[in-house]
PDB file of C-alpha atoms and ligand atoms in Angstrom:
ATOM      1  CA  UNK A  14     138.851 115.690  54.890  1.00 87.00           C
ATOM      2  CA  UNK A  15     141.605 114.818  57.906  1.00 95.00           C
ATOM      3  CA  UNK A  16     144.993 115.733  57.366  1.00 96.00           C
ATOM      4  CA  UNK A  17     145.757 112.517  57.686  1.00 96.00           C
ATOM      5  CA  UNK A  18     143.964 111.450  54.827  1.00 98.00           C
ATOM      6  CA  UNK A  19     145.755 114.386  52.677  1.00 98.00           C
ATOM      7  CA  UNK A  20     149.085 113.011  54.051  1.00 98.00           C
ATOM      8  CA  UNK A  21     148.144 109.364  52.451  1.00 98.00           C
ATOM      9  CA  UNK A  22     147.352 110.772  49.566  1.00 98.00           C
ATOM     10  CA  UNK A  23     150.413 112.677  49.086  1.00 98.00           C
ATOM     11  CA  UNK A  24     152.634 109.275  50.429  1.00 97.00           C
ATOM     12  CA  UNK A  25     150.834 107.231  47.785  1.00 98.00           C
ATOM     13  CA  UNK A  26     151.083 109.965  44.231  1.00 98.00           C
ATOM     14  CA  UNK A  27     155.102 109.805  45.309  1.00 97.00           C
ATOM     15  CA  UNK A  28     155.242 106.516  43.888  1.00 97.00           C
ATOM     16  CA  UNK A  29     154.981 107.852  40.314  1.00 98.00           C
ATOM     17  CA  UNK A  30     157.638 110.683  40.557  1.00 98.00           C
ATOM     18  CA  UNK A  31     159.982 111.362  37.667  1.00 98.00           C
ATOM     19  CA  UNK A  32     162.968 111.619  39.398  1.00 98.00           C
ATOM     20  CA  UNK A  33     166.281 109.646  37.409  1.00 98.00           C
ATOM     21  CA  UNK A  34     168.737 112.435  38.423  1.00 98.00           C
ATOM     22  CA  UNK A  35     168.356 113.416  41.921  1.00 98.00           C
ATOM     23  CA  UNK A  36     166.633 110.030  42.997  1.00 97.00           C
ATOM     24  CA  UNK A  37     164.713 112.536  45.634  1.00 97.00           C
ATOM     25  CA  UNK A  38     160.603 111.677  45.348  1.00 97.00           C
ATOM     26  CA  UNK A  39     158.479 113.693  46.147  1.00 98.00           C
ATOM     27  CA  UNK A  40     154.383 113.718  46.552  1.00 98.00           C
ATOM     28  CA  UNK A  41     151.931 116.260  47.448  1.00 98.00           C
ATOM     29  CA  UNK A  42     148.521 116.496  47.402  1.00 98.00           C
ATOM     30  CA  UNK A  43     146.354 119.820  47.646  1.00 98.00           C
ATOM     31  CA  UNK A  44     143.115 120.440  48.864  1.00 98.00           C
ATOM     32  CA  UNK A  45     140.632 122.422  47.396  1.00 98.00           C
ATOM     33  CA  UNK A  46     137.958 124.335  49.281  1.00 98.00           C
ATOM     34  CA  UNK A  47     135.122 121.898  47.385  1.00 98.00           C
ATOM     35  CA  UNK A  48     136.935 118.918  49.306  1.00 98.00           C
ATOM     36  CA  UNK A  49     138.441 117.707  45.995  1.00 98.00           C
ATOM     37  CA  UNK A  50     141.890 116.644  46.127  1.00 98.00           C
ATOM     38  CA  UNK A  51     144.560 117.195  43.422  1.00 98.00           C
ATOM     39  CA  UNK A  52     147.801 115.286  43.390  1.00 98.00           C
ATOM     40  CA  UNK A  53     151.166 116.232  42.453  1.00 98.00           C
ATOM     41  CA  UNK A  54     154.800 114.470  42.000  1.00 98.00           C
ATOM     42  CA  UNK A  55     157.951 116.017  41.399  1.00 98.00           C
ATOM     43  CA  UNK A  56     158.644 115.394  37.387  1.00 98.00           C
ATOM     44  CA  UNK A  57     162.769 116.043  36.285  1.00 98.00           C
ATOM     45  CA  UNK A  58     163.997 116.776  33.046  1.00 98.00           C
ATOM     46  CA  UNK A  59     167.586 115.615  31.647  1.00 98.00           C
ATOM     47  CA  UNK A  60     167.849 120.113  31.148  1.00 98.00           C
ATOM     48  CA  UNK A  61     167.699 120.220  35.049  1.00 97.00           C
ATOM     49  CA  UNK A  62     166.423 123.407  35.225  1.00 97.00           C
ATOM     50  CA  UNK A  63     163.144 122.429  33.137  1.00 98.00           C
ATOM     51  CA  UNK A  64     162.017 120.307  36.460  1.00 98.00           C
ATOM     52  CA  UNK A  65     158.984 120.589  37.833  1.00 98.00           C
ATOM     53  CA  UNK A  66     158.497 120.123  41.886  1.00 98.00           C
ATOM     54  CA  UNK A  67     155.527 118.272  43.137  1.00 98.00           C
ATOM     55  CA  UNK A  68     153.732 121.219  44.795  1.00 98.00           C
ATOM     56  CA  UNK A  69     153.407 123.022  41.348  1.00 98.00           C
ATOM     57  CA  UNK A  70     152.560 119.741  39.455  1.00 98.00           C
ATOM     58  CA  UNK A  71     149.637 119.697  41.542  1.00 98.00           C
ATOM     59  CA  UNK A  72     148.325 123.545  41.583  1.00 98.00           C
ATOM     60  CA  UNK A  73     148.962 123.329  37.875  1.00 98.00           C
ATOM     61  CA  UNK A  74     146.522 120.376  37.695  1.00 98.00           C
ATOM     62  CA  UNK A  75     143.863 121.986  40.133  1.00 98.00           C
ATOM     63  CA  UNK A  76     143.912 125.298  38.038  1.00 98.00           C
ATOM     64  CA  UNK A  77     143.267 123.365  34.837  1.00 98.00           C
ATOM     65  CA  UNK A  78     140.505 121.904  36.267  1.00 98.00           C
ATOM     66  CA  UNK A  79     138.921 125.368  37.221  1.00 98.00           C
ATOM     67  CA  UNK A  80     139.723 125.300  41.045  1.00 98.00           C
ATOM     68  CA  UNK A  81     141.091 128.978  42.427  1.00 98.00           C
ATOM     69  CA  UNK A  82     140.173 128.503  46.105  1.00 98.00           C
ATOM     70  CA  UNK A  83     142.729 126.740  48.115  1.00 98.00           C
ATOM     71  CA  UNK A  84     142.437 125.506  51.655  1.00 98.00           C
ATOM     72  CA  UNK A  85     145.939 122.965  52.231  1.00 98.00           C
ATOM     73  CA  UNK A  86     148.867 121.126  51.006  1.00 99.00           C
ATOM     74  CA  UNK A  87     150.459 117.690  52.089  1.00 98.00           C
ATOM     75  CA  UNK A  88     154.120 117.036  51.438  1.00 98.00           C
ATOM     76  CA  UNK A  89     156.478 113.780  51.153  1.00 98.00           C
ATOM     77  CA  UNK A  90     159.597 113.772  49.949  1.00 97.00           C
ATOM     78  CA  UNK A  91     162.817 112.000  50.598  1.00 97.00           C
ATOM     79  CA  UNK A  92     165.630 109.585  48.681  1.00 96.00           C
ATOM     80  CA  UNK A  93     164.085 106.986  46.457  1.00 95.00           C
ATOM     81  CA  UNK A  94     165.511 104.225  48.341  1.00 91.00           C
ATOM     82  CA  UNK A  95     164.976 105.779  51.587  1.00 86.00           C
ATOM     83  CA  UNK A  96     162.314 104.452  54.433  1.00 76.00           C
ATOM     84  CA  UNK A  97     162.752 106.670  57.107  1.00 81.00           C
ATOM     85  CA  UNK A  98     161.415 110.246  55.257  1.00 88.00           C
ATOM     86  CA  UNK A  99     162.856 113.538  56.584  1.00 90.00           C
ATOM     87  CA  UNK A 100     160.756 116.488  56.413  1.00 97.00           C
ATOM     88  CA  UNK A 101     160.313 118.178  53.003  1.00 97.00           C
ATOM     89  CA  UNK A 102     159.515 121.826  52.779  1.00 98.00           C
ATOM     90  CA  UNK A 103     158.377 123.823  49.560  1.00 98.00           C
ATOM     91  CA  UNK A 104     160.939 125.359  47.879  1.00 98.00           C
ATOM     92  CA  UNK A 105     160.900 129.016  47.770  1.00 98.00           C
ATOM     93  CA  UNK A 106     159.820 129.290  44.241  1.00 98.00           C
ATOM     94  CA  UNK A 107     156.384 126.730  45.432  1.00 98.00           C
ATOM     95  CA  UNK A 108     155.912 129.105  48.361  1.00 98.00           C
ATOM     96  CA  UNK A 109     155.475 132.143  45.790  1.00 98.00           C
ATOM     97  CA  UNK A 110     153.451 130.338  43.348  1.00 98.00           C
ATOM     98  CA  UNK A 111     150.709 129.146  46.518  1.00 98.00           C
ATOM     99  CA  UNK A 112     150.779 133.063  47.433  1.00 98.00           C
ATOM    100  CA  UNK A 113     149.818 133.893  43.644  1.00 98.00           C
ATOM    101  CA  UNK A 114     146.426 131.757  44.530  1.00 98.00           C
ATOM    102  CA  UNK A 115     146.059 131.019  48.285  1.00 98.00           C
ATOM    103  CA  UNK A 116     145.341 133.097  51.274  1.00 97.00           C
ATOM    104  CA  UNK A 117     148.091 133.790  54.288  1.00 97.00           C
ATOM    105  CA  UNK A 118     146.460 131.127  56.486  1.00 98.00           C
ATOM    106  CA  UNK A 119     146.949 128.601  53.563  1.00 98.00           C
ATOM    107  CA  UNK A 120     147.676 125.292  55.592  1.00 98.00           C
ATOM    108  CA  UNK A 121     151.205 123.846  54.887  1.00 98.00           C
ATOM    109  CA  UNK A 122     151.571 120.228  56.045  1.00 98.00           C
ATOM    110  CA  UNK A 123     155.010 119.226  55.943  1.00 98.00           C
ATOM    111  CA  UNK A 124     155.314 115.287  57.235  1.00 98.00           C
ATOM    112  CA  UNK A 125     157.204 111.858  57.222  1.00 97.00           C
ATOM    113  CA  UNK A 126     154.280 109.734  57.708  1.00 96.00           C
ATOM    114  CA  UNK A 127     150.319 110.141  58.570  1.00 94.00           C
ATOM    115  CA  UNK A 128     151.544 110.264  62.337  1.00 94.00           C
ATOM    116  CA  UNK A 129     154.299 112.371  62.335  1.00 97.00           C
ATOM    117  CA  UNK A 130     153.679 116.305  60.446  1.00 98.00           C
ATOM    118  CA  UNK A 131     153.972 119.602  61.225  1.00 98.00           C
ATOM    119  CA  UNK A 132     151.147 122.311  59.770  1.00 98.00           C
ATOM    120  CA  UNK A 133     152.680 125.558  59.238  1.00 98.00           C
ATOM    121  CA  UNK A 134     150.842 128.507  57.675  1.00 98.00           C
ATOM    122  CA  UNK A 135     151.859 130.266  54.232  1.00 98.00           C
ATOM    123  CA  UNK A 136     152.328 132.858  55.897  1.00 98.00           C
ATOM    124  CA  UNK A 137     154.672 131.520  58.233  1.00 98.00           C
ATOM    125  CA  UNK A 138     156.833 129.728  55.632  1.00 98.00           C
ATOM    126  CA  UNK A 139     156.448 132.625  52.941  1.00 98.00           C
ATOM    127  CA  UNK A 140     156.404 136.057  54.803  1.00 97.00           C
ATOM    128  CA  UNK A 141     155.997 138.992  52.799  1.00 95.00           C
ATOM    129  CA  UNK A 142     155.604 137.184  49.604  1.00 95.00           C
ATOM    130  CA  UNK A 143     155.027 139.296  46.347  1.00 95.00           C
ATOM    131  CA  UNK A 144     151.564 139.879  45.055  1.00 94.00           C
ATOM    132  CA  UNK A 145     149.788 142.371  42.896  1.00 93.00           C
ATOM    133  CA  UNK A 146     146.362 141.418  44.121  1.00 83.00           C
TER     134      UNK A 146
HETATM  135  N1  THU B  59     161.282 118.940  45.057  1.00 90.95           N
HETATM  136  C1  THU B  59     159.914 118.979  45.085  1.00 90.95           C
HETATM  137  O1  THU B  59     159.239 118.397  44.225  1.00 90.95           O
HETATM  138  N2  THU B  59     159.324 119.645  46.100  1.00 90.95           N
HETATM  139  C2  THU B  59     159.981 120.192  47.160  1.00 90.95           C
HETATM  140  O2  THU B  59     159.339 120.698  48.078  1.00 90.95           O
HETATM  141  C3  THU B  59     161.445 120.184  47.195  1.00 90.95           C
HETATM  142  C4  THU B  59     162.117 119.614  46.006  1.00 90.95           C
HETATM  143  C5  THU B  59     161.931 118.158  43.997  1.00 90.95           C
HETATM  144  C6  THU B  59     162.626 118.936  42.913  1.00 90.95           C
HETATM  145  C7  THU B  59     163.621 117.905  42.400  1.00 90.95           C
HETATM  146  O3  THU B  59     162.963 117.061  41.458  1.00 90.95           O
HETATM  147  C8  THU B  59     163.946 117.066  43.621  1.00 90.95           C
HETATM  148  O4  THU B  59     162.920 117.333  44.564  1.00 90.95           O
HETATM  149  C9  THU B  59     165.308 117.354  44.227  1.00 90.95           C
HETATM  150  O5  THU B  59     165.466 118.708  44.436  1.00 90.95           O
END
């Protein structure tokens, strides 16, 4: 699959984010290393601090399904009401949970649109992260 495709798939699971109390959407979509893609939206909760980001939405749905073996990530994210997207980058606690099950070179694609992205690495973005394995 072309990033570009991942990026699409992230822009179109944004429309479905939960998001009444920060109004900021978010979509991402992960690939696994079968080609299999698993989406993710950012879901809020009126106890803020029970939110879920759209990164984690979809690792939690790939690991459910069985998946452990990780290969990139597609991010969207900016104001509901907003047309021109800035770039959205995982927060730290999404960069530790994709070190928990994804390899340093773990590909990171943080875009506005299908044109316009920038792949980063895990490692680049999560240096040093904590692991046990
Ligand atoms: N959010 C994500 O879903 N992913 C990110 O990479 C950054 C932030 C969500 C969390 C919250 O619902 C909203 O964006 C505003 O912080």
């Amino acid at each position: 699959m072309n990033l570009e495709t991942l990026i699409r798939e992230a822009e179109d699971v944004r429309r479905f984010s939960y998001a009444p109390y920060s109004r900021f959407t978010v979509g991402a979509a992960l690939l696994a290393s079968d080609d299999t893609v698993y989406r993710g939206c950012n879901v809020e909760n009126a106890s803020f601090a029970l939110s879920l980001c759209a990164e984690r939405t979809a690792f939690c749905s790939a690991i459910a399904d069985g998946q452990r073996h990780f290969v990139a990530i597609a991010i969207v994210g900016g104001e509901e009401t907003q047309d021109h997207l800035e770039y959205c980058f995982p927060c730290g606690s999404c960069r530790q949970v994709m070190t928990e099950f994804c390899e340093s070179d773990f590909e990171i694609i943080v875009a506005k649109s299908c044109n316009d992205y920038t792949v980063y690495t895990l490692k680049e973005l999560l240096p040093h992260g904590f692991s046990l394995k």
